Structure formats: C-alpha cells, structure tokens
Short mmCIF file of C-alpha atoms in Angstrom, two decimals:
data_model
loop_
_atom_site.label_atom_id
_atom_site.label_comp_id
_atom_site.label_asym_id
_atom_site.label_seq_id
_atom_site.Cartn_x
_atom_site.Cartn_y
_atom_site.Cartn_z
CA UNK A 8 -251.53 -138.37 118.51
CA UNK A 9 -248.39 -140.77 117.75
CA UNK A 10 -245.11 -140.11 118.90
CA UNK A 11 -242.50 -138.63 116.44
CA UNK A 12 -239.11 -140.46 115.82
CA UNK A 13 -237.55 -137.35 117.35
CA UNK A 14 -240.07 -137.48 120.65
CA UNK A 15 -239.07 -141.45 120.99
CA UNK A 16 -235.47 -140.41 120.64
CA UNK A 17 -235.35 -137.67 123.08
CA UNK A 18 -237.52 -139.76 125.85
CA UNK A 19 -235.26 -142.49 125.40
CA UNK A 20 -232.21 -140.33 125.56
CA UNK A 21 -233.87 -138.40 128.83
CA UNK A 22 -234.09 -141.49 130.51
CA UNK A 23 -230.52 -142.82 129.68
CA UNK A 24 -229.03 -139.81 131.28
CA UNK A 25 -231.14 -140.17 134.20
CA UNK A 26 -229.49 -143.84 134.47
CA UNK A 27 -225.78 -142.91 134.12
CA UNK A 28 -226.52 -139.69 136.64
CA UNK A 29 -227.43 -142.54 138.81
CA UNK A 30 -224.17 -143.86 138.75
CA UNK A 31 -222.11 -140.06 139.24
CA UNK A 32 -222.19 -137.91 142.33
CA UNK A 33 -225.17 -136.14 143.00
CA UNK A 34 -223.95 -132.71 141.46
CA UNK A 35 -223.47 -133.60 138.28
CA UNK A 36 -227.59 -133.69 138.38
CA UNK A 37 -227.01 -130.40 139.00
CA UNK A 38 -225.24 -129.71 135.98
CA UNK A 39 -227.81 -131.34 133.96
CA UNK A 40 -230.67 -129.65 135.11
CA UNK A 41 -229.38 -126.35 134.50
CA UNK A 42 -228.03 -126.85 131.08
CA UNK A 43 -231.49 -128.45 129.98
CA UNK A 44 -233.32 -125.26 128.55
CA UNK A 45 -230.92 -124.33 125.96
CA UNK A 46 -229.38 -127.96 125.18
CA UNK A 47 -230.92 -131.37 123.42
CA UNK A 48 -231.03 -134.31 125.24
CA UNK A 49 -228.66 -135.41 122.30
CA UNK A 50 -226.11 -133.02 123.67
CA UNK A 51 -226.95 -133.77 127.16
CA UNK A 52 -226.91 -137.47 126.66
CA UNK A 53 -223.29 -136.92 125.06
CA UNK A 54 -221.67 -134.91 127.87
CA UNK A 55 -222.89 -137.93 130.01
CA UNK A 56 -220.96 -140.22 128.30
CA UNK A 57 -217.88 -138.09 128.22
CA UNK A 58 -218.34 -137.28 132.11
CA UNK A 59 -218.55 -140.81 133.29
CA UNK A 60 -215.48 -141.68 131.40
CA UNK A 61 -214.36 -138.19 133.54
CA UNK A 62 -215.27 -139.09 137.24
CA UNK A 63 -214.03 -143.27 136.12
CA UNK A 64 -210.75 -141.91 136.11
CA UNK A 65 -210.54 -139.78 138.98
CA UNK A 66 -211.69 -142.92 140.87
CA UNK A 67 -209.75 -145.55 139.69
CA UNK A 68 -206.26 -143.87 138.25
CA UNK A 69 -206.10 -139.86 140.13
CA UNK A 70 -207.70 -141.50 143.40
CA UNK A 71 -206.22 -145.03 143.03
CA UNK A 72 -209.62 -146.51 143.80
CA UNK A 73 -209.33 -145.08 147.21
CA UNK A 74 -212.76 -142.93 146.37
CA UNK A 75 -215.50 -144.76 144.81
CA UNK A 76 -217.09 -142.31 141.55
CA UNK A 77 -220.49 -141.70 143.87
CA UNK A 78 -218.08 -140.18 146.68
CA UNK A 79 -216.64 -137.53 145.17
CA UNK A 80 -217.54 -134.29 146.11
CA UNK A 81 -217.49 -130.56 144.88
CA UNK A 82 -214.62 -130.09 147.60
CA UNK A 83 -212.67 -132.97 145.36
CA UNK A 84 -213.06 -130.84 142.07
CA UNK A 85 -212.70 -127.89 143.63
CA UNK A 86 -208.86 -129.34 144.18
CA UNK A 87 -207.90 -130.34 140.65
CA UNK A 88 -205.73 -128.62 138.39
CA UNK A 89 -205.48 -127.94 134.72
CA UNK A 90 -202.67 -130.39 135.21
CA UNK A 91 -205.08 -133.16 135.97
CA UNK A 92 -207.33 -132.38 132.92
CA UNK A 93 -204.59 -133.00 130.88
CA UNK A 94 -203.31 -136.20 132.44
CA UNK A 95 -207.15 -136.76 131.51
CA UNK A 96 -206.55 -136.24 128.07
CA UNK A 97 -203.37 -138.50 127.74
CA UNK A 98 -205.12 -140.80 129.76
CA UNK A 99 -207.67 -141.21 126.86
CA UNK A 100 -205.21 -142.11 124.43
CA UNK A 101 -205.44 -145.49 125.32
CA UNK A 102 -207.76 -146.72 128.74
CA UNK A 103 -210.18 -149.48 129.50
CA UNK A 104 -213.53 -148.87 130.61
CA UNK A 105 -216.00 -152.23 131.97
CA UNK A 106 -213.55 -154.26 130.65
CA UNK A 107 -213.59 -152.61 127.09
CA UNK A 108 -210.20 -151.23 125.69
CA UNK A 109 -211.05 -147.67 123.96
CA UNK A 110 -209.08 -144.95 122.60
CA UNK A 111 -209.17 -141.16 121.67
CA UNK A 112 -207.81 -139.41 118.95
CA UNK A 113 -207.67 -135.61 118.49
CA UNK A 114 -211.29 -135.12 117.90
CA UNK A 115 -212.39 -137.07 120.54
CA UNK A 116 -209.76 -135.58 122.74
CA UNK A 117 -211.07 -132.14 121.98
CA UNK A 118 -215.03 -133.44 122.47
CA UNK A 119 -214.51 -134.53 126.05
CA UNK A 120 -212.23 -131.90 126.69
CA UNK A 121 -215.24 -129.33 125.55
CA UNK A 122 -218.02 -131.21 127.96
CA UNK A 123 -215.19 -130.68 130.42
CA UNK A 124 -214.82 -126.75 129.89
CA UNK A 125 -218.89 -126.73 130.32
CA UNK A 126 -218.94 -128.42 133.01
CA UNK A 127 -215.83 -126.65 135.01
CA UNK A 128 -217.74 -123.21 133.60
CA UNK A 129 -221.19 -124.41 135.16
CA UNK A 130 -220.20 -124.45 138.52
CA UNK A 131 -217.46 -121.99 138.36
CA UNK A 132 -220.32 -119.25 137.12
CA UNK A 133 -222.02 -120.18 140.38
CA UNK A 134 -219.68 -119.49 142.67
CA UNK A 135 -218.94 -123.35 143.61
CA UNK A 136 -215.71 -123.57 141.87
CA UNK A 137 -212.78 -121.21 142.76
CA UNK A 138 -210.97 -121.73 139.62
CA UNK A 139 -212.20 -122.74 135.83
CA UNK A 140 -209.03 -124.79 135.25
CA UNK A 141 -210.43 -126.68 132.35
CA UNK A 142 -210.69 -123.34 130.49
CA UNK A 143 -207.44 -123.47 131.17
CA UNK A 144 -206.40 -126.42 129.32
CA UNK A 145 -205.70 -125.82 125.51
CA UNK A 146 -207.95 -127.60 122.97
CA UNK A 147 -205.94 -130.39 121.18
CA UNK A 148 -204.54 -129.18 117.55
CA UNK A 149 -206.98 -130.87 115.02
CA UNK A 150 -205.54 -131.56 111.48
CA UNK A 151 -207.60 -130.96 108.49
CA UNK A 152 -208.89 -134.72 107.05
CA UNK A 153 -209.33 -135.25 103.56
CA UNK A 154 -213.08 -135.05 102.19
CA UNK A 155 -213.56 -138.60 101.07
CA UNK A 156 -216.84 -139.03 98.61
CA UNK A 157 -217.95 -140.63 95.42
CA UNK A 158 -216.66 -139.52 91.82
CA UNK A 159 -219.50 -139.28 89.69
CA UNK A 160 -219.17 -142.83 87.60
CA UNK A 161 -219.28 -143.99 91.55
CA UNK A 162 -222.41 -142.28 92.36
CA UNK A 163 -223.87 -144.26 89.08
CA UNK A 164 -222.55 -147.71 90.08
CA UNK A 165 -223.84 -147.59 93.93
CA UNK A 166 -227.58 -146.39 92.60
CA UNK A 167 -226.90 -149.43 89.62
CA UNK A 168 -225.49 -151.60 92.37
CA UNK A 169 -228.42 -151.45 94.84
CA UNK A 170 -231.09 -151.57 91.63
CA UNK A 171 -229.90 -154.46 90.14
CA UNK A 172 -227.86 -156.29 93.13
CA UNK A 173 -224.50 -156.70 90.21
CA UNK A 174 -221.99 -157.90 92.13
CA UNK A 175 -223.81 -158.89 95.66
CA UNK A 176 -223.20 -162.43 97.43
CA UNK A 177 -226.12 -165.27 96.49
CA UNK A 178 -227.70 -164.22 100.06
CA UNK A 179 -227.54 -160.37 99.77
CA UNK A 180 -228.93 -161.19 95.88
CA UNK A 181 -232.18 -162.79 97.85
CA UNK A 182 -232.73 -159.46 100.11
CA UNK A 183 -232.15 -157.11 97.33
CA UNK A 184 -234.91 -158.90 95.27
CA UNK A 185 -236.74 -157.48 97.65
CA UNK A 186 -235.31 -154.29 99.48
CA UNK A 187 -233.84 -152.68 96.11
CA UNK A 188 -236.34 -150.25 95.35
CA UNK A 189 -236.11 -149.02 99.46
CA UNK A 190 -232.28 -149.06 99.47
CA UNK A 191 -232.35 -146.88 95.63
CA UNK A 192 -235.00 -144.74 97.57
CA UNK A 193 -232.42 -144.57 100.70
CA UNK A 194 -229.42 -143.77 98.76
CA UNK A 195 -230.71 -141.34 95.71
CA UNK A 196 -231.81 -139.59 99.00
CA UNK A 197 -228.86 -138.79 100.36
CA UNK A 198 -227.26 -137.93 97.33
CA UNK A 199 -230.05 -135.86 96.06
CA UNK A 200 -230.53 -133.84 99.09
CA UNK A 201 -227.71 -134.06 101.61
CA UNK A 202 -229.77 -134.92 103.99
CA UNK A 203 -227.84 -136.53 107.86
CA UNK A 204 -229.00 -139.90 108.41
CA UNK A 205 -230.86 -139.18 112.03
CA UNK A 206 -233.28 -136.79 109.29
CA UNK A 207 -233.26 -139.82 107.04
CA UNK A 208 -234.71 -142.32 109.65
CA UNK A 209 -236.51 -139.95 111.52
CA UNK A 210 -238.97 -138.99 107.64
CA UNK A 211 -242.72 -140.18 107.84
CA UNK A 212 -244.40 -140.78 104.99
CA UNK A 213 -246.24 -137.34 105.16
CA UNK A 214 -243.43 -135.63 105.48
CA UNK A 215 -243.09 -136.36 101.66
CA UNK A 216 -244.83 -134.13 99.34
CA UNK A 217 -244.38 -134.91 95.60
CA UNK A 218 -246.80 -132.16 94.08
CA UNK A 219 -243.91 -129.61 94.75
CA UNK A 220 -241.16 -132.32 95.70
CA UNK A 221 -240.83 -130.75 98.93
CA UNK A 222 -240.55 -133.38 102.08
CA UNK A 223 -239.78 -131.93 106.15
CA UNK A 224 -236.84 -132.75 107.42
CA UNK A 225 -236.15 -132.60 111.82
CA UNK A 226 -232.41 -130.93 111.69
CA UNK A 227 -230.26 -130.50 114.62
CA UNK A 228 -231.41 -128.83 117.47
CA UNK A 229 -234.68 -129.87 116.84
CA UNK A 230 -235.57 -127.36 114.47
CA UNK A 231 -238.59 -128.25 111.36
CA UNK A 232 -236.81 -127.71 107.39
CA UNK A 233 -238.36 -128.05 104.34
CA UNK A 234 -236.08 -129.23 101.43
CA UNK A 235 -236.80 -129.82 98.00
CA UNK A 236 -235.76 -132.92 95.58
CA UNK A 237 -235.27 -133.37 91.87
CA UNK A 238 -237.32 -135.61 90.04
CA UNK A 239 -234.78 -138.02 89.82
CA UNK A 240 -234.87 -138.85 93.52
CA UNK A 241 -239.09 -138.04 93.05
CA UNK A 242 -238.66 -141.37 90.88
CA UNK A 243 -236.86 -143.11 93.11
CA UNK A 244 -238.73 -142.10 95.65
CA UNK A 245 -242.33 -142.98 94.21
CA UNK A 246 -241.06 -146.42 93.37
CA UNK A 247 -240.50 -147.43 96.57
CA UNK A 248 -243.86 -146.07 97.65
CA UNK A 249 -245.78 -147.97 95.49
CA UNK A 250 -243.63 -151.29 95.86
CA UNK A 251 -244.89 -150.88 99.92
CA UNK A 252 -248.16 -150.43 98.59
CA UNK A 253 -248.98 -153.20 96.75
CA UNK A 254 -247.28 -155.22 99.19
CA UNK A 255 -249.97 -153.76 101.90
CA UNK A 256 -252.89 -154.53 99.37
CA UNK A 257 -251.73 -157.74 98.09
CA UNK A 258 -251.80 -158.65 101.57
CA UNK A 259 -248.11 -160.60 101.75
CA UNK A 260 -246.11 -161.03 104.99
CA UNK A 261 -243.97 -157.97 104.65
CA UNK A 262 -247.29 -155.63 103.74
CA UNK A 263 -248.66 -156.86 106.80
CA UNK A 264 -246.12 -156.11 109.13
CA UNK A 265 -245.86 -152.33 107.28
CA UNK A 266 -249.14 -151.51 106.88
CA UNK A 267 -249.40 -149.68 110.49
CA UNK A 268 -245.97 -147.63 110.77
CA UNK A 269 -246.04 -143.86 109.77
CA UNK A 270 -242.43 -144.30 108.81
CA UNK A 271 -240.94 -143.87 105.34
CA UNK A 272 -238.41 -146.42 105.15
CA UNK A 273 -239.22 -149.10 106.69
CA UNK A 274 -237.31 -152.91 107.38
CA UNK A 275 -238.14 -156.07 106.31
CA UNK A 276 -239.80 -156.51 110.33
CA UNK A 277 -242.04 -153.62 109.60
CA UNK A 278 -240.10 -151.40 111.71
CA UNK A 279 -238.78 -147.94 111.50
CA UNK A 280 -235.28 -148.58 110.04
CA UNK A 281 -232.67 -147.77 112.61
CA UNK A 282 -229.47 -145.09 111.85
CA UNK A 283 -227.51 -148.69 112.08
CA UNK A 284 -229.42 -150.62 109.32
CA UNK A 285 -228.73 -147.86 107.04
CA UNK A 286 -225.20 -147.51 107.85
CA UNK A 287 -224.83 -151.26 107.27
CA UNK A 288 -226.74 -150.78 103.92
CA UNK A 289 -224.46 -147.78 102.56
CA UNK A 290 -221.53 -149.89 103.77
CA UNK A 291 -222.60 -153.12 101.46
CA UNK A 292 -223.13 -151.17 98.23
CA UNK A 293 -220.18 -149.07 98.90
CA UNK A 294 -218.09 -152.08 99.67
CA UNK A 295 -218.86 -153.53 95.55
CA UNK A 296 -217.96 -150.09 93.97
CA UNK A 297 -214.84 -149.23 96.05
CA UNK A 298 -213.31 -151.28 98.48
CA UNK A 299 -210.75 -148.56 99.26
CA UNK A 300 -213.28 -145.85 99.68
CA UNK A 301 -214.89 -145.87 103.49
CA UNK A 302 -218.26 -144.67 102.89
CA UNK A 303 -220.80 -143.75 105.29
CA UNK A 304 -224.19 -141.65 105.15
CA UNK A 305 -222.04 -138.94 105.91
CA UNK A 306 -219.75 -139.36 103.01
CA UNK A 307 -223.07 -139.46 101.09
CA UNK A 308 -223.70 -136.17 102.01
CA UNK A 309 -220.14 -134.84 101.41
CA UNK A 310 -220.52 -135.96 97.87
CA UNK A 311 -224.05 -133.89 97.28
CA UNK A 312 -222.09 -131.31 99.64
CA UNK A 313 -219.24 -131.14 97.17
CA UNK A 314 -221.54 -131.72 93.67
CA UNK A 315 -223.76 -128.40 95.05
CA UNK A 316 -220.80 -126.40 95.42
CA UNK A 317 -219.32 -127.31 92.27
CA UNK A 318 -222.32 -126.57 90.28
CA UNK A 319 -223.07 -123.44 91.96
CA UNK A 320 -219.45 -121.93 93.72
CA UNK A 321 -222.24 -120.76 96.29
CA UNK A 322 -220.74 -121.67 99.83
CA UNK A 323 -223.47 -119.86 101.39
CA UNK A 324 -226.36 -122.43 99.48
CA UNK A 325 -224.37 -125.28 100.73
CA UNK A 326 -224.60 -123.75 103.97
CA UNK A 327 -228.16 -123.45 103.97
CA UNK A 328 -229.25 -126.83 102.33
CA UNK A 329 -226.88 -128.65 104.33
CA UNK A 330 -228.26 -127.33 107.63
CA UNK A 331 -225.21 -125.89 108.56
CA UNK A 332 -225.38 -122.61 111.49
CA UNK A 333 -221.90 -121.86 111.11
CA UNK A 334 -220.73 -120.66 108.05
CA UNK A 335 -217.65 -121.61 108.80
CA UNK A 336 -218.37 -125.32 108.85
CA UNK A 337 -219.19 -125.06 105.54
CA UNK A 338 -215.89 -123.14 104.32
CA UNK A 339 -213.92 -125.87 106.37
CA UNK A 340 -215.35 -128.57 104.34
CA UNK A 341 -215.90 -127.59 100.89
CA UNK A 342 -214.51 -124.20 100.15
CA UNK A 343 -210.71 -125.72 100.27
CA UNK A 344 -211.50 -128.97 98.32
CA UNK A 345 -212.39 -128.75 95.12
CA UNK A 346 -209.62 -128.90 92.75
CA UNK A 347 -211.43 -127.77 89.87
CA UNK A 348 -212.73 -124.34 91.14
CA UNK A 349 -208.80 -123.77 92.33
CA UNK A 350 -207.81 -124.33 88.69
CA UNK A 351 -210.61 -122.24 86.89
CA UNK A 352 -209.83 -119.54 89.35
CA UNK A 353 -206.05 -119.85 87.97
CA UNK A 354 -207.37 -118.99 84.51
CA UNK A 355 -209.68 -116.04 85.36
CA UNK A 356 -206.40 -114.03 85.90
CA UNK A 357 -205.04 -112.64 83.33
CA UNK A 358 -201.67 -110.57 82.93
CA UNK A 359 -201.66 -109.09 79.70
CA UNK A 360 -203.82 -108.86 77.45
CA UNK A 361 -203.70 -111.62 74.11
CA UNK A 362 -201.97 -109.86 71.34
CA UNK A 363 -199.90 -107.76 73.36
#
C-alpha cells in the first residue's frame, strides 16, 4: 500500500530531528523521546528548531564559545536563571545563525519561549532540574493583528484572474493556458471550504467524493475530517479532473508524467504540488487584484472564515469547519471583526418603543 502525503511528511520530519539531535547534547534525545506519544513529529520537528537556536546561544554568546553546543551538560542548565531565558529572548530580536541574519517578533518570541517552558518542565518533572525557571519567565504581550482577507468583488476577480489569466505577464499567460483550470480548482478550494494548505496538498484524488460533495481532509494532529463543498467549488473541482484526464488519455507530455500519482493537484512535473508552489500561486493572482493586500492560503481561509460567520453569526460552526479545538481561537479571530454584525447588533436594541 502507498505512502500517504502525511506518512512521507512525518518520516521525513522523524528523520530531520534525528539530524539536528545529532548536533545538541545527548539529553535533549531525551526530551524527544519522551514527548513522542502525545506530540507530532510536526511539533517535535518545531521545538528542534527553536532548541538549536537555544543551546547556539548558550555556546557562542552566554558561554563565549568557551563550551562547544555538544558539551553542555544537564549540570550547565541546571545553573541558568530565568534571567538568562530572557537575555534569550532579547537576544532573538536580532542574531545571526550559519551566517544568516534572523529576527523575532512577539510571536516568535512567545513560540520559542513555549518549547523552552516544555523543555525546562520535562526535566524539571523528573527530578533532573532543581528549578523550572523558564516557567518563570513571562510570555511576551502579543497584540491583536488585523484579519486581512478578500472583499467579495476580490474573491470574484482572483477566481476571474486565474480562469482567464487578465492581467498576467506574456510568460505567466503561457502557464495559465495550461494550469488555469488546477489553480481555479486550488483557489475555489480554499475559499469554498477553509481548508489549511498542508490539507490542501496532502488531498488524493479519492479523497474526493462528488455524489455527496464530501472529500477527507488530514487536520492537525493527524486526525481524518470529512468536509463538504458547494457545487460551485464541485464545478471547479470536476473541471480540473477531467482537464487531467484527457491529458492522461490523449497521451501528451504532462498526462504522462500524471498518470501514476494518487495526488489531486498535481504540477506541471507530475508531482504532488508542494505547500510552496501553492503559496507562490495564491501570491501571483493575489498580486493582479490587490497589490496592497498580502495574501496567503491562510488569508484564503480567513476570508471563508469570515464569509461563514457572517452568513451564519455561528462562532461555534466556524469552529468546527475550520478545524479549530479551541473555541477560543475562533472568538479571537472572527468574533471581534466583523463590522457588520457590530452594527446590526446596535439596531436590535431598542429604547422605547416607536410612537411613544
């Protein structure tokens, strides 16, 4: 039996922590191991990140490259403050890392300080650290961002723009002759379901089921979904699948390459299209209709996000299409945005009654 995109993903992931454990002190394998039952290798894969960065600067700026990151032992964490965790953090702000500059704003701030506080907790649970000092570091103050998404007239031009290529430079114009009936597919998706882009990329074929317009969806956490589409996106949807067909039976260079892959969008190589081609591909439409705008996948789903609530002042529906565990994410998002629902709620109160 093939491999799912989700199996690849968490292999590859599994193996890419194993590489940048390499490079830590042996403990933080530790760490790993007993956080694997009840995290992804998404997860895990993302505290590595943040942890390198971590046990980089206690080598090269706490220790003053006097202890190389492999020699660093419990005994060494064991003897940091919650004064050191937050020279950590302001460290972040701005810092190089192999020769790359980077830099960390709130959110990021408050990421790597939260693989930090499971990481101090770990080994402080087990009796190896005396003191959880990163619990006692406070999480960085986050400011609320502005929900950016398309008006409606926008949602029409990006579906026109990608049908019809209006607007797209003479080489783009050649692709879309080609791709437009994938990239409509790809972006009446998003905006008809909602859907993240990893359960985008990650849809076979099968997973599509147009006699109820049902398709299965791999959410976060690794946990099987089945969401429904209108038949608007069904349209959309059936186009592109019988474009791919005929170019399999017809027998051209691009049916060829697609005929073998279980995937349901696929590129012009025959490949499973990868979370960056589709970012690049929502960034190119987006780019004609709205310059100003940044839009991402994720701002796709923000607009069907803020269109569901509209229609149906239902933040607990939003919750549950979206995918969302914590109700609360969903309040944070939507139920303070909408303009429109603030006025209307205005007008439901009344003070006296007409003709008094």
């Amino acid at each position: 039996m093939a491999k799912s995109y989700f199996d690849e993903r968490n292999e590859k992931n599994v193996v890419k922590i194993r590489e940048i454990c390499a490079e830590l002190p042996d403990f933080v394998t530790r760490f790993f191991l007993g956080i694997q039952l009840r995290t992804t290798p998404l997860t895990r894969l993302n505290y590595a990140y943040d942890l390198r960065i971590f046990f980089d600067y206690l080598s090269r700026i706490k220790y003053r490259d006097k202890i190389a990151v492999q020699e660093i032992t419990m005994s060494d964490i064991n003897n940091l403050q919650a004064t050191d965790i937050e020279m950590f953090l302001d460290y972040i702000s701005s810092y190089d890392f192999e020769g790359k500059s980077y830099s960390c704003g709130e959110r990021a701030k408050s990421r790597k300080l939260s693989t930090l506080r499971t990481f101090f907790k770990f080994f402080y649970r087990r009796d190896e650290l005396k003191s959880d000092v990163a619990a006692k570091v406070d999480m960085p103050k986050l400011h609320d961002k502005s929900i950016i998404r398309l008006d409606v007239d926008e949602i029409v031009r990006i579906i026109n723009t990608a049908e019809d290529g209006l607007n797209l430079s003479e080489k783009q114009k050649q692709f879309n002759k080609i791709t437009s009936k994938r990239d409509v597919g790809i972006l009446t998706l998003f905006l008809g379901t909602g859907i993240r882009i990893s359960e985008l990329v990650g849809l076979d074929v099968k997973d599509i089921d147009f006699s109820s317009n049902a398709f299965t969806v791999t959410r976060k956490g690794g946990n099987r979904s089945t969401l429904y589409f209108s038949d608007e996106v069904a349209g959309a949807l059936k186009n592109y699948l019988e474009w791919r067909e005929n170019e399999i039976k017809e027998g051209t260079e691009i049916g060829l390459k697609m005929q073998d892959s279980p995937a349901l969008f696929l590129s012009l190589q025959g490949n499973r299209m990868s979370v960056r081609s589709v970012e690049l591909l929502v960034k190119k439409y987006a780019r004609i209709i709205n310059p100003l705008k940044k839009i991402t996948p994720h701002k796709l789903r923000s607009t069907f996000g803020t269109q569901l609530y509209r229609e149906t002042q239902d933040i607990y529906m939003v919750a549950d299409v979206l995918g969302h565990k914590d109700i609360n994410t969903t309040k944070k998002h939507y139920a303070a945005m909408s303009e429109d629902i603030r006025k209307l709620a205005a007008k439901k109160i009344k003070l006296r009654d007409d003709g008094e």
